[in-house]
Coordinates of C-alpha atoms in Angstrom, one line a residue:
M1 CA 4.9 41.1 -58.8
W2 CA 2.5 38.9 -60.5
V3 CA 5.3 38.1 -63.0
I4 CA 7.4 36.9 -60.0
L5 CA 4.8 34.8 -58.5
G6 CA 4.2 33.3 -61.8
K7 CA 7.8 32.3 -62.1
V8 CA 7.7 30.9 -58.6
S9 CA 4.7 29.0 -59.4
L10 CA 6.2 27.7 -62.4
S11 CA 9.4 26.7 -60.6
A12 CA 7.4 25.0 -58.0
S13 CA 5.6 23.1 -60.5
I14 CA 8.8 21.9 -62.3
V15 CA 10.4 21.0 -59.0
G16 CA 7.2 19.0 -58.2
G17 CA 7.4 17.2 -61.4
I18 CA 10.8 16.6 -61.2
V19 CA 10.1 14.9 -57.8
A20 CA 7.2 12.9 -58.9
L21 CA 9.3 11.8 -61.8
C22 CA 12.2 10.7 -59.5
N23 CA 9.7 9.0 -57.3
R24 CA 8.2 7.0 -60.3
I25 CA 11.5 6.1 -61.4
K26 CA 12.4 4.8 -58.2
G27 CA 9.2 3.0 -57.9
D28 CA 9.7 1.4 -61.4
I29 CA 13.4 0.4 -60.2
E30 CA 12.0 -1.3 -57.1
E31 CA 9.3 -3.0 -58.8
K32 CA 11.8 -4.5 -61.2
K33 CA 14.0 -5.4 -58.4
T34 CA 11.1 -7.4 -56.6
E35 CA 10.3 -8.9 -59.8
R36 CA 13.9 -9.9 -60.4
F37 CA 14.0 -11.2 -56.8
I38 CA 10.9 -13.3 -57.3
K39 CA 12.3 -15.0 -60.6
A40 CA 15.5 -15.7 -59.0
R41 CA 13.7 -17.4 -55.9
A42 CA 11.8 -19.2 -58.3
K43 CA 14.8 -20.5 -60.2
I44 CA 16.6 -21.4 -56.9
K45 CA 13.6 -23.7 -55.9
C46 CA 13.1 -25.1 -59.2
S47 CA 16.5 -25.5 -60.9
R48 CA 18.9 -26.1 -57.9
H49 CA 20.4 -28.9 -59.9
E50 CA 21.3 -26.6 -62.7
L51 CA 23.0 -24.3 -60.5
T52 CA 25.0 -26.9 -58.9
A53 CA 26.2 -28.3 -62.2
K54 CA 27.5 -24.6 -63.1
V55 CA 29.5 -24.4 -59.6
I56 CA 30.7 -27.9 -59.8
K57 CA 32.2 -26.9 -63.2
H58 CA 33.6 -23.6 -61.7
Y59 CA 35.4 -25.5 -59.1
S60 CA 36.6 -28.2 -61.5
L61 CA 35.2 -30.8 -59.1
D62 CA 34.7 -34.6 -60.1
E63 CA 33.0 -37.8 -58.9
E64 CA 35.6 -38.6 -56.4
N65 CA 35.8 -34.9 -54.8
I66 CA 32.3 -33.4 -55.0
L67 CA 32.4 -31.5 -52.0
L68 CA 34.8 -28.6 -50.8
Y69 CA 37.2 -29.2 -48.1
P70 CA 40.0 -27.3 -45.9
A71 CA 43.4 -27.3 -47.2
D72 CA 44.5 -29.9 -44.3
Y73 CA 41.5 -32.0 -44.7
C74 CA 42.5 -35.6 -43.8
F75 CA 39.7 -38.2 -43.1
P76 CA 40.9 -41.7 -44.4
V77 CA 38.5 -43.8 -42.4
P78 CA 35.3 -43.3 -40.6
I79 CA 35.3 -42.4 -36.7
R80 CA 33.1 -43.7 -34.0
L81 CA 31.1 -40.7 -32.8
D82 CA 32.1 -41.3 -29.1
N83 CA 35.7 -40.5 -30.3
V84 CA 34.6 -36.9 -31.5
K85 CA 35.1 -34.3 -28.7
L86 CA 33.3 -31.0 -29.0
E87 CA 34.3 -27.7 -27.4
L88 CA 32.5 -24.5 -27.2
I89 CA 34.6 -21.1 -27.0
A90 CA 33.7 -17.4 -27.3
D91 CA 34.5 -15.8 -30.6
D92 CA 33.7 -12.4 -31.7
S93 CA 34.9 -12.6 -35.3
S94 CA 31.4 -13.2 -36.8
Q95 CA 30.2 -9.8 -37.3
E96 CA 32.9 -8.4 -39.4
I97 CA 32.4 -11.4 -41.9
I98 CA 28.6 -10.7 -41.8
D99 CA 29.3 -7.1 -42.5
F100 CA 31.7 -7.8 -45.3
Y101 CA 29.1 -9.7 -47.2
T102 CA 25.9 -7.5 -46.2
K103 CA 27.8 -4.6 -48.1
R104 CA 28.0 -6.7 -51.2
F105 CA 24.8 -8.4 -51.3
R106 CA 22.5 -5.6 -49.9
R107 CA 21.7 -4.0 -53.5
F108 CA 19.9 -7.2 -54.5
W109 CA 17.4 -7.2 -51.8
P110 CA 13.9 -5.4 -52.5
N111 CA 11.9 -3.1 -50.3
K112 CA 15.4 -1.7 -48.9
E113 CA 15.9 -4.8 -46.8
K114 CA 19.4 -5.2 -45.2
T115 CA 19.6 -8.9 -45.6
Y116 CA 18.6 -12.0 -47.8
S117 CA 16.7 -13.5 -44.9
K118 CA 14.6 -10.2 -44.3
A119 CA 13.8 -10.0 -48.0
V120 CA 12.6 -13.5 -47.9
Q121 CA 10.5 -13.0 -44.8
W122 CA 8.9 -9.7 -46.3
L123 CA 8.1 -11.2 -49.8
E124 CA 7.4 -15.0 -49.1
K125 CA 6.2 -14.8 -45.5
P126 CA 7.5 -18.2 -44.6
D127 CA 6.1 -20.2 -41.5
P128 CA 8.1 -18.7 -38.6
D129 CA 8.1 -21.9 -37.0
K130 CA 10.1 -23.3 -40.0
F131 CA 12.2 -20.2 -40.9
Y132 CA 13.5 -18.3 -38.1
D133 CA 17.0 -17.1 -36.9
G134 CA 17.8 -20.0 -34.4
L135 CA 20.8 -20.1 -32.3
S136 CA 23.3 -22.3 -34.1
Y137 CA 26.9 -23.5 -33.5
R138 CA 29.7 -22.0 -36.0
L139 CA 32.7 -24.4 -36.7
I140 CA 35.8 -22.5 -36.2
R141 CA 38.3 -25.2 -35.9
I142 CA 38.9 -29.0 -36.3
D143 CA 41.9 -31.0 -34.8
Q144 CA 42.5 -34.6 -35.8
D145 CA 44.8 -37.2 -34.2
G146 CA 44.4 -40.6 -35.8
E147 CA 40.9 -41.8 -35.2
C148 CA 40.1 -39.1 -32.5
L149 CA 38.8 -35.6 -33.7
K150 CA 38.2 -32.4 -31.5
M151 CA 35.8 -29.7 -33.0
T152 CA 35.8 -26.3 -31.8
F153 CA 32.5 -24.1 -32.2
S154 CA 31.4 -20.6 -31.1
L155 CA 27.9 -19.4 -31.0
A156 CA 26.1 -18.2 -34.1
S157 CA 22.7 -18.1 -35.6
Y158 CA 21.0 -19.7 -38.7
F159 CA 20.7 -16.5 -40.6
Q160 CA 24.3 -15.6 -40.4
Y161 CA 24.9 -18.6 -42.7
F162 CA 21.7 -17.9 -44.9
N163 CA 22.7 -14.4 -45.4
T164 CA 26.0 -15.4 -46.8
G165 CA 26.0 -18.8 -48.3
E166 CA 22.5 -18.9 -49.4
A167 CA 22.8 -15.3 -50.7
L168 CA 25.5 -16.5 -52.7
V169 CA 23.1 -18.9 -54.5
F170 CA 20.8 -16.0 -55.1
T171 CA 23.5 -14.1 -57.2
E172 CA 24.1 -17.7 -59.0
A173 CA 20.2 -17.5 -60.0
L174 CA 20.7 -14.0 -61.2
Q175 CA 23.0 -15.1 -64.1
V176 CA 21.4 -15.4 -67.5
K177 CA 23.6 -17.8 -69.3
S178 CA 23.7 -21.3 -68.2
N179 CA 27.5 -21.7 -67.9
S180 CA 28.0 -18.4 -66.2
N181 CA 29.0 -18.1 -62.3
S182 CA 28.3 -15.1 -60.1
K183 CA 31.4 -12.7 -59.7
Y184 CA 30.8 -13.4 -55.9
R185 CA 32.3 -16.8 -56.1
K186 CA 35.7 -15.1 -55.9
Y187 CA 34.9 -14.6 -52.2
F188 CA 34.0 -18.3 -51.6
P189 CA 37.3 -20.2 -52.9
K190 CA 37.6 -23.6 -53.3
T191 CA 39.4 -24.5 -50.2
L192 CA 37.3 -23.8 -47.0
D193 CA 38.8 -21.3 -44.7
F194 CA 37.0 -21.4 -41.2
K195 CA 38.1 -18.0 -40.3
K196 CA 36.8 -16.2 -43.2
H197 CA 33.4 -17.6 -43.6
I198 CA 30.3 -18.5 -41.5
F199 CA 30.0 -22.3 -41.2
T200 CA 26.9 -23.3 -39.2
P201 CA 27.1 -26.9 -39.8
G202 CA 24.2 -29.2 -40.9
I203 CA 24.3 -33.0 -40.3
Q204 CA 23.4 -35.8 -43.1
T205 CA 22.7 -39.0 -41.4
L206 CA 22.5 -42.1 -43.2
S207 CA 20.0 -44.2 -41.3
I208 CA 20.6 -48.0 -41.8
R209 CA 18.3 -50.7 -40.6
L210 CA 19.8 -54.0 -40.6
S211 CA 17.8 -57.1 -41.3
K212 CA 17.0 -59.6 -38.6
D213 CA 19.6 -62.1 -39.9
R214 CA 22.0 -59.2 -40.5
K215 CA 22.7 -60.2 -44.1
S216 CA 21.2 -57.1 -45.6
A217 CA 20.5 -53.4 -45.0
Q218 CA 18.2 -50.7 -45.9
F219 CA 18.2 -46.8 -45.9
Y220 CA 16.1 -44.0 -46.3
F221 CA 15.6 -40.8 -48.2
L222 CA 13.4 -37.6 -47.6
S223 CA 12.0 -35.6 -50.4
R224 CA 12.2 -32.1 -49.2
D225 CA 9.1 -30.0 -50.2
L226 CA 9.6 -26.7 -52.1
D227 CA 6.6 -25.2 -50.1
K228 CA 7.8 -26.3 -46.6
V229 CA 11.4 -25.3 -46.5
A230 CA 13.4 -22.2 -47.3
A231 CA 16.4 -23.9 -48.6
A232 CA 17.3 -27.1 -50.5
G233 CA 13.7 -27.6 -51.5
G234 CA 13.0 -30.2 -54.1
L235 CA 16.0 -32.3 -53.3
L236 CA 16.4 -35.8 -52.1
C237 CA 18.2 -35.8 -48.7
L238 CA 19.3 -38.8 -46.3
L239 CA 16.7 -39.3 -43.3
P240 CA 17.2 -37.4 -41.1
A241 CA 19.0 -34.3 -42.0
G242 CA 19.1 -31.1 -40.5
E243 CA 21.0 -28.0 -38.6
F244 CA 23.4 -28.7 -35.9
Q245 CA 21.9 -26.4 -33.3
P246 CA 21.1 -26.6 -29.6
A247 CA 17.5 -27.7 -28.8
T248 CA 16.6 -24.3 -27.4
R249 CA 16.0 -21.5 -29.6
D250 CA 17.9 -18.9 -27.5
S251 CA 19.3 -19.5 -24.0
D252 CA 22.4 -19.0 -22.0
E253 CA 22.3 -22.5 -20.9
I254 CA 23.8 -24.5 -23.7
L255 CA 23.1 -28.3 -23.1
D256 CA 23.2 -29.6 -26.3
L257 CA 26.7 -29.5 -28.0
S258 CA 26.3 -33.0 -29.0
L259 CA 26.1 -34.6 -32.4
W260 CA 24.4 -37.6 -31.1
R261 CA 21.5 -35.6 -29.4
N262 CA 21.2 -33.7 -32.6
I263 CA 20.8 -36.9 -34.6
M264 CA 18.4 -38.0 -32.2
R265 CA 16.1 -35.1 -32.3
E266 CA 16.2 -35.1 -36.0
S267 CA 15.2 -38.7 -36.2
V268 CA 12.3 -38.3 -34.1
E269 CA 11.1 -35.5 -35.8
E270 CA 11.5 -36.8 -39.5
F271 CA 10.7 -40.5 -38.8
L272 CA 7.9 -40.0 -36.3
N273 CA 6.8 -36.4 -37.6
R274 CA 7.0 -35.2 -34.0
E275 CA 7.6 -31.5 -34.6
I276 CA 9.6 -29.7 -32.1
N277 CA 9.1 -26.0 -31.7
L278 CA 10.4 -24.9 -28.4
K279 CA 10.1 -21.3 -27.3
V280 CA 12.9 -19.2 -25.9
D281 CA 14.5 -20.9 -23.0
D282 CA 12.5 -23.9 -23.0
K283 CA 14.4 -26.8 -22.0
Y284 CA 14.4 -30.1 -24.0
D285 CA 13.0 -33.2 -22.4
Y286 CA 15.1 -36.0 -23.1
S287 CA 13.4 -38.3 -20.6
E288 CA 10.4 -38.9 -22.9
F289 CA 10.0 -41.7 -25.3
P290 CA 12.0 -42.5 -27.5
F291 CA 15.1 -40.8 -26.1
P292 CA 15.9 -43.2 -23.3
E293 CA 15.3 -46.1 -25.5
L294 CA 17.7 -44.6 -28.3
I295 CA 20.6 -43.8 -25.6
E296 CA 20.2 -47.2 -23.9
A297 CA 20.5 -48.9 -27.3
K298 CA 23.6 -47.1 -28.4
E299 CA 25.2 -47.8 -24.9
D300 CA 24.2 -51.5 -25.4
G301 CA 25.8 -51.7 -29.0
K302 CA 22.4 -52.1 -30.9
I303 CA 22.9 -48.8 -32.4
A304 CA 26.3 -47.6 -33.9
V305 CA 27.0 -44.1 -34.9
W306 CA 29.8 -43.0 -37.0
L307 CA 31.4 -39.8 -38.5
L308 CA 32.2 -40.5 -42.2
G309 CA 33.7 -37.1 -42.9
Y310 CA 32.7 -33.6 -43.6
G311 CA 32.5 -31.1 -46.3
A312 CA 30.7 -28.2 -48.0
C313 CA 28.1 -28.2 -50.9
P314 CA 29.9 -26.2 -53.6
L315 CA 26.9 -24.3 -54.5
N316 CA 26.0 -22.8 -51.1
Y317 CA 29.0 -23.4 -49.1
K318 CA 27.1 -25.2 -46.6
L319 CA 28.9 -27.5 -44.7
D320 CA 27.6 -30.8 -43.4
F321 CA 28.8 -33.6 -41.1
L322 CA 28.5 -36.9 -43.0
T323 CA 27.3 -39.6 -40.4
A324 CA 26.0 -43.1 -40.4
C325 CA 23.4 -44.4 -37.8
I326 CA 23.3 -48.3 -37.9
Y327 CA 20.2 -49.9 -36.0
S328 CA 19.4 -53.5 -35.4
A329 CA 16.1 -54.5 -36.9
N330 CA 14.5 -54.9 -33.5
T331 CA 15.9 -51.6 -32.2
F332 CA 14.5 -49.6 -35.3
D333 CA 11.2 -51.3 -35.5
K334 CA 10.7 -50.8 -31.6
I335 CA 11.6 -47.2 -31.7
F336 CA 10.3 -46.1 -35.2
G337 CA 7.7 -48.5 -35.7
E338 CA 5.2 -45.8 -36.5
Y339 CA 7.3 -44.6 -39.7
K340 CA 5.4 -45.1 -42.8
A341 CA 6.9 -45.0 -46.3
G342 CA 5.5 -42.2 -48.4
K343 CA 4.2 -40.3 -45.2
P344 CA 4.5 -36.7 -45.2
N345 CA 6.2 -34.9 -42.5
A346 CA 7.0 -31.2 -41.7
E347 CA 9.7 -31.0 -44.1
G348 CA 8.5 -33.1 -47.2
T349 CA 7.7 -36.7 -47.7
I350 CA 9.6 -39.8 -46.7
Y351 CA 10.6 -41.6 -50.0
A352 CA 8.3 -44.4 -51.1
K353 CA 10.1 -47.2 -49.7
P354 CA 13.3 -48.2 -47.7
I355 CA 16.1 -48.5 -50.2
P356 CA 18.4 -51.9 -50.2
F357 CA 22.0 -51.0 -49.5
T358 CA 23.3 -52.5 -52.6
R359 CA 25.5 -51.1 -55.5
N360 CA 22.8 -51.2 -58.1
E361 CA 20.3 -49.2 -55.8
I362 CA 22.8 -46.8 -54.6
S363 CA 24.0 -46.1 -58.0
S364 CA 20.5 -45.1 -59.0
Y365 CA 20.3 -42.4 -56.6
L366 CA 23.9 -41.1 -57.3
N367 CA 22.7 -40.3 -61.0
I368 CA 19.3 -38.6 -60.5
N369 CA 19.2 -35.1 -60.8
R370 CA 18.0 -34.0 -57.5
T371 CA 20.0 -36.0 -54.8
A372 CA 21.6 -33.6 -52.3
T373 CA 25.4 -33.3 -53.1
T374 CA 26.3 -34.1 -49.3
A375 CA 24.0 -37.1 -49.4
V376 CA 25.8 -38.3 -52.5
A377 CA 29.1 -38.0 -50.6
C378 CA 27.8 -39.5 -47.6
L379 CA 26.4 -42.5 -49.5
K380 CA 29.7 -43.0 -51.2
L381 CA 31.8 -43.0 -48.0
A382 CA 29.3 -45.4 -46.4
Y383 CA 29.8 -47.9 -49.3
K384 CA 33.4 -47.6 -49.3
H385 CA 33.8 -48.2 -45.6
R386 CA 30.8 -50.6 -45.3
E387 CA 32.9 -53.4 -43.9
K388 CA 34.6 -51.3 -41.0
L389 CA 31.0 -49.9 -40.4
G390 CA 29.6 -53.4 -40.1
I391 CA 26.9 -52.8 -42.9
P392 CA 26.2 -56.1 -44.6
C393 CA 25.8 -55.9 -48.4
V394 CA 24.8 -58.5 -50.8
D395 CA 27.6 -57.4 -53.2
D396 CA 30.9 -59.1 -53.4
P397 CA 33.3 -57.3 -50.6
E398 CA 35.7 -56.4 -53.3
T399 CA 32.9 -54.4 -55.1
I400 CA 33.7 -50.8 -55.4
L401 CA 31.1 -48.1 -56.0
D402 CA 32.7 -47.0 -59.3
I403 CA 30.1 -44.5 -60.4
K404 CA 31.2 -41.8 -63.0
I405 CA 28.6 -39.0 -61.8
N406 CA 27.5 -37.5 -65.1
Y407 CA 27.0 -33.9 -64.1
D408 CA 25.8 -33.0 -67.5
R409 CA 22.3 -34.4 -66.1
Y410 CA 21.8 -31.2 -64.2
A411 CA 21.1 -29.4 -67.4
K412 CA 18.2 -31.5 -68.3

């Protein structure tokens, strides 16, 4: 009997040892996964330009085509924003897409988290007022007829994009070799397909202040702070730039399917540093300064707003509408008189000074290593069509922005 008990005890000890060993191995694996996650996130924040360079090479892009477009993309000239019609419809195809990528990306996330956003929240604990699953619009169709455009959207959320497009960036950051690409790129091809991916668009807006004599113009940049934003930190973006979202975080009553209202809100947030953190079902008040003034100025022709085009950044498959908002000097000064160059706001710091809209100045920003790809595309389009847009430029009217963007700069 004692022999039997001894054997049972020995077996229990062996089993216990095996269990302890397995738990230790699991713990080591989880610890390494967490370390790998931290390193990849740091690489995303500090070396986004290098990651972009790899992807540009992967897609065989060049200085004339630095964004990704749908197969039927056709945008020969800018379109006035008033000629862009937006429609919201019901669509239930998003979840299938989300499930597809969740299944493939999930093994990378520490702490057994299901999604990239959950892993970031668990490990980095970003400010919930800056990083949250905000109600968004998913672009599912664009129909163009000359200089008129119709965009069709369904409801979505910001994390649906973050857990696909930004998760793809994470897999890129895991690659050790500088010239390698994530094997998951095969699911994100060069030609955009609105039916197979989640495109919750952003808006890059080139804000132009005309001089009082209307013979010259200036534009503005925002340097996005690594510690203030969860995506695109460290990049220079046009001012303003932001997500195309309803003003409310969550509501059955959608009042803001409007590119112009979105541009107004982002301009107020970024130029005037007026943070907008509405709670669930709060309604946005467009009766407060400076919204009535902005609306009236646009109606009176003192502000002209154009859609220059659209396209997706090759690194993260983030689609942006590229727009230009052109202000008379008096209108800009009256509304954004509090604006100070070099002043920090909730997302970063307004660049040190307004930048003259000239070939030499624009060229210098197309050739530095941290200007957002969509901002580069927006500037190139605005310069190309400056005469149609009514943007004065001291350059000869025949001058073109013949800039050979050397993407080798990203490796520096």
